[in-house]
PDB file of C-alpha atoms and ligand atoms in Angstrom:
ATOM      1  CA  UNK A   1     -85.175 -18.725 -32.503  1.00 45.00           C
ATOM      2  CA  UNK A   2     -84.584 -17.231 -29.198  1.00 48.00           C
ATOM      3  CA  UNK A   3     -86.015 -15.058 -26.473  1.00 48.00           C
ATOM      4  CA  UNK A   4     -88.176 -15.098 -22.904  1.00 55.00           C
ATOM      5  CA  UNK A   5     -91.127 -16.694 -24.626  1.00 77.00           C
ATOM      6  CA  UNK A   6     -89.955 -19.360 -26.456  1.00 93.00           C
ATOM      7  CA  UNK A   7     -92.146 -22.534 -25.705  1.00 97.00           C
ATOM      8  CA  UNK A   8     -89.995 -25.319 -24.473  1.00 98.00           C
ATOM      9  CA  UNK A   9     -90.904 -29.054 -25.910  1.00 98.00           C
ATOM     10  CA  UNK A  10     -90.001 -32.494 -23.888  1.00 98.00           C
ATOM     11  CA  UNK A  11     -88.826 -35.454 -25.170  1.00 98.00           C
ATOM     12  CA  UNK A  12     -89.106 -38.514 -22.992  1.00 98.00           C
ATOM     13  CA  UNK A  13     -87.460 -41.776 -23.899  1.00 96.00           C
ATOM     14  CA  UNK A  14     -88.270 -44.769 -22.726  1.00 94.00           C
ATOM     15  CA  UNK A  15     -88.553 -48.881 -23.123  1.00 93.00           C
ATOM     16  CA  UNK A  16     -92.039 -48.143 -20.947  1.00 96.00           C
ATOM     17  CA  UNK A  17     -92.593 -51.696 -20.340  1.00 95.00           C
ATOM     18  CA  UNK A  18     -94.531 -51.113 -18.913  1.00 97.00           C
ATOM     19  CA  UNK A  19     -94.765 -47.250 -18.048  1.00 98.00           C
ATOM     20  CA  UNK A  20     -95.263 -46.666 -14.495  1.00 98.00           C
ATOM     21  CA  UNK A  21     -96.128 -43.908 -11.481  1.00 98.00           C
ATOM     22  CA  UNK A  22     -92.517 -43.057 -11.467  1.00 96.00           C
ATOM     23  CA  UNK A  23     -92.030 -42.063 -14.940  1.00 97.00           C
ATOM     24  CA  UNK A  24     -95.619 -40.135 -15.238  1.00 98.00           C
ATOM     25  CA  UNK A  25     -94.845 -37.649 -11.596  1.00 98.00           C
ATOM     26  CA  UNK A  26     -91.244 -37.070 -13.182  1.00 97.00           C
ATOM     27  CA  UNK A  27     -92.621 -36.084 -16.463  1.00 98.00           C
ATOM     28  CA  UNK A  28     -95.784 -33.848 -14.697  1.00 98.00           C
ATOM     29  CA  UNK A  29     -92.703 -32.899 -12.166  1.00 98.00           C
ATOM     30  CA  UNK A  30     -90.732 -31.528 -15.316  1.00 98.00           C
ATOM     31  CA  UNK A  31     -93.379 -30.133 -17.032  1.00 98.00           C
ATOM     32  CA  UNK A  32     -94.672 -28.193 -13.943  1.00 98.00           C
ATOM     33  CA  UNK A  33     -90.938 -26.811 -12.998  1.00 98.00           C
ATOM     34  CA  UNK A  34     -90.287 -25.726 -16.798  1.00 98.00           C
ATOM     35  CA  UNK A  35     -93.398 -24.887 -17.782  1.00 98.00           C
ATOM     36  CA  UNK A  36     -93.363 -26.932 -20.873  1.00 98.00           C
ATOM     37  CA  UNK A  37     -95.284 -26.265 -23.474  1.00 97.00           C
ATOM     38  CA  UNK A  38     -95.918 -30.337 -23.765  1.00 98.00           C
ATOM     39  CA  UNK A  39     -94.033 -33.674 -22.796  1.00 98.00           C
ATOM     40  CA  UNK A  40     -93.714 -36.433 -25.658  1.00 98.00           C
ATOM     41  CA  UNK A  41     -93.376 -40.091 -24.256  1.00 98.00           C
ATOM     42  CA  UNK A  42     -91.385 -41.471 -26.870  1.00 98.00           C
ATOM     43  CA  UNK A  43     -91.596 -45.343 -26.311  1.00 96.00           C
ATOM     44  CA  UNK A  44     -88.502 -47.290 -27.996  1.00 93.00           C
ATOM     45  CA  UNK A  45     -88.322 -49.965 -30.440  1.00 89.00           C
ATOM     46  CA  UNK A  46     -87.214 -53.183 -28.372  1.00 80.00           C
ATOM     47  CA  UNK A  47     -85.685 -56.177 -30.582  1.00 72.00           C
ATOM     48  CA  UNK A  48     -88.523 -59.090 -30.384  1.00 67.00           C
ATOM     49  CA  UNK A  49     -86.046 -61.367 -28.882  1.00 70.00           C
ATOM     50  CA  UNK A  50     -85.056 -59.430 -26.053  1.00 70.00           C
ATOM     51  CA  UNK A  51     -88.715 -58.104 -24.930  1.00 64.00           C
ATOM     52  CA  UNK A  52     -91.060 -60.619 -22.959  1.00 64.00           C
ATOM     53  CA  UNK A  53     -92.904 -62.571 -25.538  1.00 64.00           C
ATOM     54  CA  UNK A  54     -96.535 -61.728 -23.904  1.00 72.00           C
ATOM     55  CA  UNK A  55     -95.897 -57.895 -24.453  1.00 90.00           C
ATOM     56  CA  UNK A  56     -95.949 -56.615 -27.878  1.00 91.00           C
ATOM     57  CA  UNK A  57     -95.194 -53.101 -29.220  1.00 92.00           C
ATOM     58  CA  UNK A  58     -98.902 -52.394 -29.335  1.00 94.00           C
ATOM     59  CA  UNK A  59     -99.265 -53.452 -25.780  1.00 96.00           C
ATOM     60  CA  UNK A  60     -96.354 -50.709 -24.484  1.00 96.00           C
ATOM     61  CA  UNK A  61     -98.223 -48.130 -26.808  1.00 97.00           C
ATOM     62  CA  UNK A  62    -101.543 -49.243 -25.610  1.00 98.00           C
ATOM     63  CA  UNK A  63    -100.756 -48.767 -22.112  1.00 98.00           C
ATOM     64  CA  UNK A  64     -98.825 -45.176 -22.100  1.00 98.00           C
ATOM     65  CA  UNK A  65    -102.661 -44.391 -24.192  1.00 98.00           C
ATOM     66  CA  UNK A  66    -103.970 -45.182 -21.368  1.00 98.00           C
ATOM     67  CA  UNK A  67    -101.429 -43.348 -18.926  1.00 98.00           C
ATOM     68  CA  UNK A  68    -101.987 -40.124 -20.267  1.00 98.00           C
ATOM     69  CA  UNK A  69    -105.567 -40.104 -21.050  1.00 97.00           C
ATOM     70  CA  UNK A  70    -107.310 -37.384 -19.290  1.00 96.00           C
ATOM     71  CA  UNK A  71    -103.467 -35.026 -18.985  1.00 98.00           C
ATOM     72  CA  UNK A  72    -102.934 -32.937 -22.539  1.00 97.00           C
ATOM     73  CA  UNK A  73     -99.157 -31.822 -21.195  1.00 98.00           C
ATOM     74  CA  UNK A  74     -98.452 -35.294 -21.841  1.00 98.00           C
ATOM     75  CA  UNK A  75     -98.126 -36.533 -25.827  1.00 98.00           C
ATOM     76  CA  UNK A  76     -97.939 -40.010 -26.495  1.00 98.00           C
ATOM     77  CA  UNK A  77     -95.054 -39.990 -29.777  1.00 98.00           C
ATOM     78  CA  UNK A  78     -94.661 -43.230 -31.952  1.00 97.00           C
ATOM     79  CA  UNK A  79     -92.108 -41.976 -33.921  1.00 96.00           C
ATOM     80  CA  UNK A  80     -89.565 -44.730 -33.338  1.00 95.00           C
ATOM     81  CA  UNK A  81     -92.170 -47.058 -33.567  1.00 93.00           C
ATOM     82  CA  UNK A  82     -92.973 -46.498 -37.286  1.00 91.00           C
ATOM     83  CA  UNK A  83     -89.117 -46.824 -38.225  1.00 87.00           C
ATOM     84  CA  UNK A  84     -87.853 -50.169 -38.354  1.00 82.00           C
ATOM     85  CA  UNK A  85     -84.671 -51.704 -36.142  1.00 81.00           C
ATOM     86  CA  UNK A  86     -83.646 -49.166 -32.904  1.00 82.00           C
ATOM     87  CA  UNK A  87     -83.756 -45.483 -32.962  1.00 86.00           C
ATOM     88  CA  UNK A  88     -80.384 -42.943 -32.351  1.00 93.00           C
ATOM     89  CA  UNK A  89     -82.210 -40.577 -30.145  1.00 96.00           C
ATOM     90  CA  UNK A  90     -79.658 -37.854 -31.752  1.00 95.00           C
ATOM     91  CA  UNK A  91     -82.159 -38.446 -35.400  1.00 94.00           C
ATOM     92  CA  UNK A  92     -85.103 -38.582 -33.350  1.00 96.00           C
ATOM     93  CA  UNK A  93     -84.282 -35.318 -31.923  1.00 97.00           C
ATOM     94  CA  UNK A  94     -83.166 -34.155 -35.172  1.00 96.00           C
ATOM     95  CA  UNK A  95     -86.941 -35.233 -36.455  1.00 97.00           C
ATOM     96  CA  UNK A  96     -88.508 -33.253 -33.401  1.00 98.00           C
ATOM     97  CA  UNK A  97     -86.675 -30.349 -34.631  1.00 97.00           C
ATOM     98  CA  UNK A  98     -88.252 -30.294 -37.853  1.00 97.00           C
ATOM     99  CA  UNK A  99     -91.587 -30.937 -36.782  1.00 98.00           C
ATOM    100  CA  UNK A 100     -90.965 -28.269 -33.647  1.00 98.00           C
ATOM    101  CA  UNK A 101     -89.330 -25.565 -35.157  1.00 96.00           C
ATOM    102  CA  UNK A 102     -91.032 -22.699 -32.944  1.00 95.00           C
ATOM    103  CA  UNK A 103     -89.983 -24.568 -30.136  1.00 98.00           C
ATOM    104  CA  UNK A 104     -86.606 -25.677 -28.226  1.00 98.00           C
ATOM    105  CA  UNK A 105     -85.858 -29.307 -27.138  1.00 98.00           C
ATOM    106  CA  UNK A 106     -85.612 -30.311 -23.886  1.00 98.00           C
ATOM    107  CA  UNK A 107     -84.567 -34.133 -23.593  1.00 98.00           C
ATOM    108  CA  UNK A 108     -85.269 -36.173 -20.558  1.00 98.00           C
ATOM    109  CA  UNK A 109     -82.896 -38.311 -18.728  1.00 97.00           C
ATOM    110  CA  UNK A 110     -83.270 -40.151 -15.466  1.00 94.00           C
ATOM    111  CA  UNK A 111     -79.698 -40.328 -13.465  1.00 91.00           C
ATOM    112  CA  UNK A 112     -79.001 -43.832 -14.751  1.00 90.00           C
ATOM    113  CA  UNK A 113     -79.751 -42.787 -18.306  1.00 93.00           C
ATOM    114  CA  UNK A 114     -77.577 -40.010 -18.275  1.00 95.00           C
ATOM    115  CA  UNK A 115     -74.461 -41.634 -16.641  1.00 94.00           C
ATOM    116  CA  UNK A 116     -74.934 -44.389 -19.833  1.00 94.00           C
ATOM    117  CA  UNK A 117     -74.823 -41.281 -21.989  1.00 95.00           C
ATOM    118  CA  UNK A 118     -71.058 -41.918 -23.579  1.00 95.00           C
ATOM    119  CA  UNK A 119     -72.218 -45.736 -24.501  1.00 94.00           C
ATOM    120  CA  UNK A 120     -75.069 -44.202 -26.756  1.00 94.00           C
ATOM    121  CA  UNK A 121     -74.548 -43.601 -30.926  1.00 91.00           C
ATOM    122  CA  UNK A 122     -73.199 -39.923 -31.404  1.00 93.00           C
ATOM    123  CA  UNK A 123     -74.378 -38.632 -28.076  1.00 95.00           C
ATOM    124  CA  UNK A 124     -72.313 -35.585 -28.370  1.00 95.00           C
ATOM    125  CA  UNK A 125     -74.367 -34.391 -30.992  1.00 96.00           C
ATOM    126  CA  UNK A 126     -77.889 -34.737 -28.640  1.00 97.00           C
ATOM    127  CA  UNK A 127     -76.650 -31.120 -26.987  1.00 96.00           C
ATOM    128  CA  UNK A 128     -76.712 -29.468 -30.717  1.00 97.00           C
ATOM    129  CA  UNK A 129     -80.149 -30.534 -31.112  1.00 98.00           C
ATOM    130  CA  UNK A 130     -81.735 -30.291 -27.169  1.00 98.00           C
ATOM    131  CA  UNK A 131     -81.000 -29.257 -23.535  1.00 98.00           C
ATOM    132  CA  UNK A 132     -80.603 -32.670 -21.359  1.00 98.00           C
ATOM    133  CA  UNK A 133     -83.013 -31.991 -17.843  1.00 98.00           C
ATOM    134  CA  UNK A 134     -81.328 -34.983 -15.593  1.00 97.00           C
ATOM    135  CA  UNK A 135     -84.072 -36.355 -13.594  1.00 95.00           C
ATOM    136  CA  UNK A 136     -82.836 -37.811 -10.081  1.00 84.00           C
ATOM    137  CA  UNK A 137     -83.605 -40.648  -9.711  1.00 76.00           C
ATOM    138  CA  UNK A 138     -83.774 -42.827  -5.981  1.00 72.00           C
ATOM    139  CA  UNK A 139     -80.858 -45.414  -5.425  1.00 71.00           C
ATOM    140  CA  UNK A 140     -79.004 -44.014  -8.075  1.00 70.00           C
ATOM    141  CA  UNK A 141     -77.500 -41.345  -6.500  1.00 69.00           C
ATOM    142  CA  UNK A 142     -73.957 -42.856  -6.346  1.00 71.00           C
ATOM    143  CA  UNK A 143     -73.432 -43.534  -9.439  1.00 74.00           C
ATOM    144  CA  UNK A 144     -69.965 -42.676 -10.515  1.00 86.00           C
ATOM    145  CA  UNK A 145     -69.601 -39.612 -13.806  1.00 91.00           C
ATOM    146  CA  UNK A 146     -67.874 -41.417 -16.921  1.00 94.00           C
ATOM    147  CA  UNK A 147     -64.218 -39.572 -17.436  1.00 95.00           C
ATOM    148  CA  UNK A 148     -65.878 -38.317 -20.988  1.00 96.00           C
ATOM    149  CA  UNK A 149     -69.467 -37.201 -19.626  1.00 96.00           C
ATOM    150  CA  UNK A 150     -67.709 -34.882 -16.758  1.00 95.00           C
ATOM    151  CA  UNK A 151     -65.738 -33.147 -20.081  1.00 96.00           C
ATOM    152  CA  UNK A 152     -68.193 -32.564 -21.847  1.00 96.00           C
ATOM    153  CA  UNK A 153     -70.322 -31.476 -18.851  1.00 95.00           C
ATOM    154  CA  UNK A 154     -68.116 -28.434 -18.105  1.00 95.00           C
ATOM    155  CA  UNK A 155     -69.713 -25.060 -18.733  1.00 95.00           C
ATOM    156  CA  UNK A 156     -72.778 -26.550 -20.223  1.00 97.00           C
ATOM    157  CA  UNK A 157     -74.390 -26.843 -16.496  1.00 96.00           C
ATOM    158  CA  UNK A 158     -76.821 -24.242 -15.523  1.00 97.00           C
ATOM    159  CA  UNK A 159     -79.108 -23.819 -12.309  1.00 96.00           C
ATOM    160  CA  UNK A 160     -82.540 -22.431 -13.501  1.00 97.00           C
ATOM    161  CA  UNK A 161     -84.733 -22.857 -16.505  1.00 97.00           C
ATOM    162  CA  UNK A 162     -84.256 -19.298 -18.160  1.00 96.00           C
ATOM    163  CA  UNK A 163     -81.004 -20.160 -20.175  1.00 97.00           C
ATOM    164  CA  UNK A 164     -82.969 -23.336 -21.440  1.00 97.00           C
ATOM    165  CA  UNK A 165     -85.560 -20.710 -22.816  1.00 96.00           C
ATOM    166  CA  UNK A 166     -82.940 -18.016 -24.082  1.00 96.00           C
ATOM    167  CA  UNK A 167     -80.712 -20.721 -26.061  1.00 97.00           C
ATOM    168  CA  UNK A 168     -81.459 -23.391 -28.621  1.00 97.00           C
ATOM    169  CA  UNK A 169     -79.879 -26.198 -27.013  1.00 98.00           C
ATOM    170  CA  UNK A 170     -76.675 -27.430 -25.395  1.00 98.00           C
ATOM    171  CA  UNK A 171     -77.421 -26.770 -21.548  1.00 98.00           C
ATOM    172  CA  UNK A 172     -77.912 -29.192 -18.660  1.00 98.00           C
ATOM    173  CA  UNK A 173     -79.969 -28.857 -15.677  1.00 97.00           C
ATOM    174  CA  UNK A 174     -79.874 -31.387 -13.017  1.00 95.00           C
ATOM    175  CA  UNK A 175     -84.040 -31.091 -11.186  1.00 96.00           C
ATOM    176  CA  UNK A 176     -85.183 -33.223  -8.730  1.00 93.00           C
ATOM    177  CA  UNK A 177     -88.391 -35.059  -9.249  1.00 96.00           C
ATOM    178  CA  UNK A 178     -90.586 -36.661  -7.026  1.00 95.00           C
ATOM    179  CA  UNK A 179     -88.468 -39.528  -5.438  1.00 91.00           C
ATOM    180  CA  UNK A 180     -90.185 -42.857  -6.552  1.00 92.00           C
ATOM    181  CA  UNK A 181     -88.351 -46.428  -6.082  1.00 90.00           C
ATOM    182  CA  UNK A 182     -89.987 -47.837  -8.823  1.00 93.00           C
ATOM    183  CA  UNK A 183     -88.342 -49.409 -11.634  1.00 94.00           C
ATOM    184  CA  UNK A 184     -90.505 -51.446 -14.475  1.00 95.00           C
ATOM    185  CA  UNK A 185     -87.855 -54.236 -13.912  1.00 94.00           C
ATOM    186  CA  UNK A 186     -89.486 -54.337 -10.114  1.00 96.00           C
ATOM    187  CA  UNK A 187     -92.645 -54.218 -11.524  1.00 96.00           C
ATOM    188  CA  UNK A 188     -92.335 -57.272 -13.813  1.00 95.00           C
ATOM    189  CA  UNK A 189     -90.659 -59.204 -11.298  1.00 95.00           C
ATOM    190  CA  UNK A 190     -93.698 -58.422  -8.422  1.00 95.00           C
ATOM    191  CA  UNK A 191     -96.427 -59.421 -10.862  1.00 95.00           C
ATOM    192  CA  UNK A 192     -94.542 -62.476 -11.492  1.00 93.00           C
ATOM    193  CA  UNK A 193     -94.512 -63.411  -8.308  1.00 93.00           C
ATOM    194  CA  UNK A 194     -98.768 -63.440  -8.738  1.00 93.00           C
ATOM    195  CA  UNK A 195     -98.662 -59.846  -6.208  1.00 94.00           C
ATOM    196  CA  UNK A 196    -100.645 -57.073  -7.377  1.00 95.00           C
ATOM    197  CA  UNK A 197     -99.017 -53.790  -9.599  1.00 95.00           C
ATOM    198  CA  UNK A 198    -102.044 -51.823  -8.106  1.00 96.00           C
ATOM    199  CA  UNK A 199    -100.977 -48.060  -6.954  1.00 97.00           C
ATOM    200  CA  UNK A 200     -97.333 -48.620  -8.620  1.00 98.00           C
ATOM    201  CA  UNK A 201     -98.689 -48.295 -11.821  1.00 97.00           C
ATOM    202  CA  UNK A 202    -102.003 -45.959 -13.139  1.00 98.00           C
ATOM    203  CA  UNK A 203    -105.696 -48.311 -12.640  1.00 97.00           C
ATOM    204  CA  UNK A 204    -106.139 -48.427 -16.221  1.00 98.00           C
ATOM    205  CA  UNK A 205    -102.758 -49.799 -16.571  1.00 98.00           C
ATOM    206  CA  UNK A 206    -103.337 -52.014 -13.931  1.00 97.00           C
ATOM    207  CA  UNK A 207    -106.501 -53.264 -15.375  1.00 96.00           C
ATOM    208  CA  UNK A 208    -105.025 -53.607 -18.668  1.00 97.00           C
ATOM    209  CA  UNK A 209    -102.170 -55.417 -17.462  1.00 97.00           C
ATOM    210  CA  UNK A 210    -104.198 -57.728 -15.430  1.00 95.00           C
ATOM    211  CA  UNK A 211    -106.888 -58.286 -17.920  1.00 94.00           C
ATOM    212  CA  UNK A 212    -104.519 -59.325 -20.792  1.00 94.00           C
ATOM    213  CA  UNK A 213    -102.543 -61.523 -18.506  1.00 93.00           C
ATOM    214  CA  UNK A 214     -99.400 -59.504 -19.218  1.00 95.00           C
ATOM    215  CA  UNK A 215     -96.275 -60.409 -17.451  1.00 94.00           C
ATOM    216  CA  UNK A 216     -97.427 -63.093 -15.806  1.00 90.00           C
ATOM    217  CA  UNK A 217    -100.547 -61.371 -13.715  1.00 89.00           C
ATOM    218  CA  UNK A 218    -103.350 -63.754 -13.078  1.00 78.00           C
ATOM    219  CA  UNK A 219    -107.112 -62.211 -13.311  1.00 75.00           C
ATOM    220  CA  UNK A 220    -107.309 -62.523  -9.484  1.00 78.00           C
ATOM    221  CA  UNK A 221    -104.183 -60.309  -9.032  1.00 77.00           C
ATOM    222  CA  UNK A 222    -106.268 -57.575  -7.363  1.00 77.00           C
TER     223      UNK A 222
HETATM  224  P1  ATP B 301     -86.433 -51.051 -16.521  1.00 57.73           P
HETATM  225  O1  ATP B 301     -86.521 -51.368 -15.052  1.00 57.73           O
HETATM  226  O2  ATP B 301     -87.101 -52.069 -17.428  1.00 57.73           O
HETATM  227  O3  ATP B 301     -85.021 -50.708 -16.966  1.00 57.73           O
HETATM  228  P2  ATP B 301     -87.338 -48.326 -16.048  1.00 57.73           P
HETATM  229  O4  ATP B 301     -88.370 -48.329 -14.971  1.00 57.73           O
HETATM  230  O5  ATP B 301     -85.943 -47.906 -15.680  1.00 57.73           O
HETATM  231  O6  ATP B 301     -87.317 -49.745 -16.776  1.00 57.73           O
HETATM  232  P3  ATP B 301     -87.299 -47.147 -18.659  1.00 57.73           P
HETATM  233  O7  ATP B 301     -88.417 -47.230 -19.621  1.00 57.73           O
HETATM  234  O8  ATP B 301     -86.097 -47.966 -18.937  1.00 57.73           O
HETATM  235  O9  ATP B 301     -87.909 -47.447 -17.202  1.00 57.73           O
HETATM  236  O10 ATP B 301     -86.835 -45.667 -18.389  1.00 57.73           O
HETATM  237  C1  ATP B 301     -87.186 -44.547 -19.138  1.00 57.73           C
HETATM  238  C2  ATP B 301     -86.590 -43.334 -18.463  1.00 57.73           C
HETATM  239  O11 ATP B 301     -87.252 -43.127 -17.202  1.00 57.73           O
HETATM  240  C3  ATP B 301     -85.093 -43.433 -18.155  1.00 57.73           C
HETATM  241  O12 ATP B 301     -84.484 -42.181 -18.436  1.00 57.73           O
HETATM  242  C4  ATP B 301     -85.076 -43.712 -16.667  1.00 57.73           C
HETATM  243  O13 ATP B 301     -83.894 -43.229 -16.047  1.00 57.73           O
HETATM  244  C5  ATP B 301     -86.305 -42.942 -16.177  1.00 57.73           C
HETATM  245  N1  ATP B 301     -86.858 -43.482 -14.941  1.00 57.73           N
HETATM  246  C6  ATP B 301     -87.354 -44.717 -14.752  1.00 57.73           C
HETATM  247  N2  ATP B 301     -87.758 -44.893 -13.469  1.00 57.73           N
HETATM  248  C7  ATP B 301     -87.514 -43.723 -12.832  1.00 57.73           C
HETATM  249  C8  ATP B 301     -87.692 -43.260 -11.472  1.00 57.73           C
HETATM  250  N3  ATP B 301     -88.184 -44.064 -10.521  1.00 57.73           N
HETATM  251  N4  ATP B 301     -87.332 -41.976 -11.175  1.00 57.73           N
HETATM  252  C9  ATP B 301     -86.794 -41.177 -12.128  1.00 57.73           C
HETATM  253  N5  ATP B 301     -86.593 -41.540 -13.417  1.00 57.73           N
HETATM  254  C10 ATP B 301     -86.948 -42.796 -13.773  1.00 57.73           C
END
């Protein structure tokens, strides 16, 4: 389907452990500059032995509940959750496409993401499927293009949203977001510490966090 009106569809990717301020202004950021239709969090299965023990799947999904609550641009998508072992995000987008066929794809990608893009399973195929929005992201500006990633960049890079609405899928547009330094890693390693994740993270994150001892954060962590 093509044409002016066609509603555009997000897909956001993510280990979200936990989800923070960062990721939720990017996502509103996108949504506001393309006027998505609606943003789907898509949090990622993560292999028991390489997650921190104290957080479990239902903890990640609990706590991007509890990040969207109250903003209906922003879906909350278990899909890779209810399939066992990881997820290619090229059959996850191919699943989005069946269940959105009025709509085309739009997948999300924060600078470091993207440059990783030639390590991932069939990531040519993600531009048959979905546009790729590259989110900038702070202290990642420098990273260097992959030899195979600048190839298959060429003539697929646009400037505005209209070609995004007019085509299916196979353009990228580079938008800035609102600059956050916050990385989950950071996160984790702050709360850790025994300092408080208040105003890095939403308050009923925080809370949640804090209240289930997650990562390390004592009840009196603030
Ligand atoms: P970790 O530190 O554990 O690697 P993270 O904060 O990078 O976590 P992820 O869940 O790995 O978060 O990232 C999901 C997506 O969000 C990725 O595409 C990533 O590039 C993007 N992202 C994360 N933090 C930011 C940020 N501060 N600004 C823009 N994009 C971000």
């Amino acid at each position: 389907m093509s044409g002016a009106a066609t509603p555009l569809v997000g897909m956001f990717g993510g280990t979200f452990d936990p989800v923070h301020n960062a990721h939720l202004r990017a996502a509103l950021d996108i949504v506001e500059a393309g006027h998505l239709e609606q943003l789907r969090l898509i949090p990622c299965h993560v292999p028991p032995h390489r997650g921190d023990p104290e957080v479990t799947t239902r903890q990640r999904l609990a706590m991007l509940r509890l990040a969207v609550r109250g903003e209906p641009r922003l879906v909350v998508d278990e899909r890779e959750l209810q399939r066992d072992g990881p997820s290619y995000t090229a059959d996850t987008l191919a699943t989005l496409q069946s269940d959105f066929p009025h709509a085309h794809l739009c997948l999300l990608l924060g600078t470091d993401s993207f440059i990783s893009l030639p390590t991932w399973e069939r990531w040519r195929e993600l531009a048959e499927y979905a546009h790729v929005i590259v989110m900038t992201r702070p202290d990642y500006d420098a990273l260097a293009l992959p030899a195979a990633l600048g190839q298959w960049l060429r003539g697929r890079e646009v400037a505005e949203w209209r070609p995004l609405r007019e085509h299916r899928a196979g353009y990228v547009l580079h938008q800035d977001v609102t600059a956050m330094a916050v990385s989950a890693t950071a996160i984790r390693d702050r709360l850790r510490q025994g300092r408080s994740g208040r105003y890095l993270l939403p308050d009923a994150v925080w809370d949640y966090i804090r209240d289930n001892g997650l990562y390390g954060a004592g009840a009196d962590a603030g």
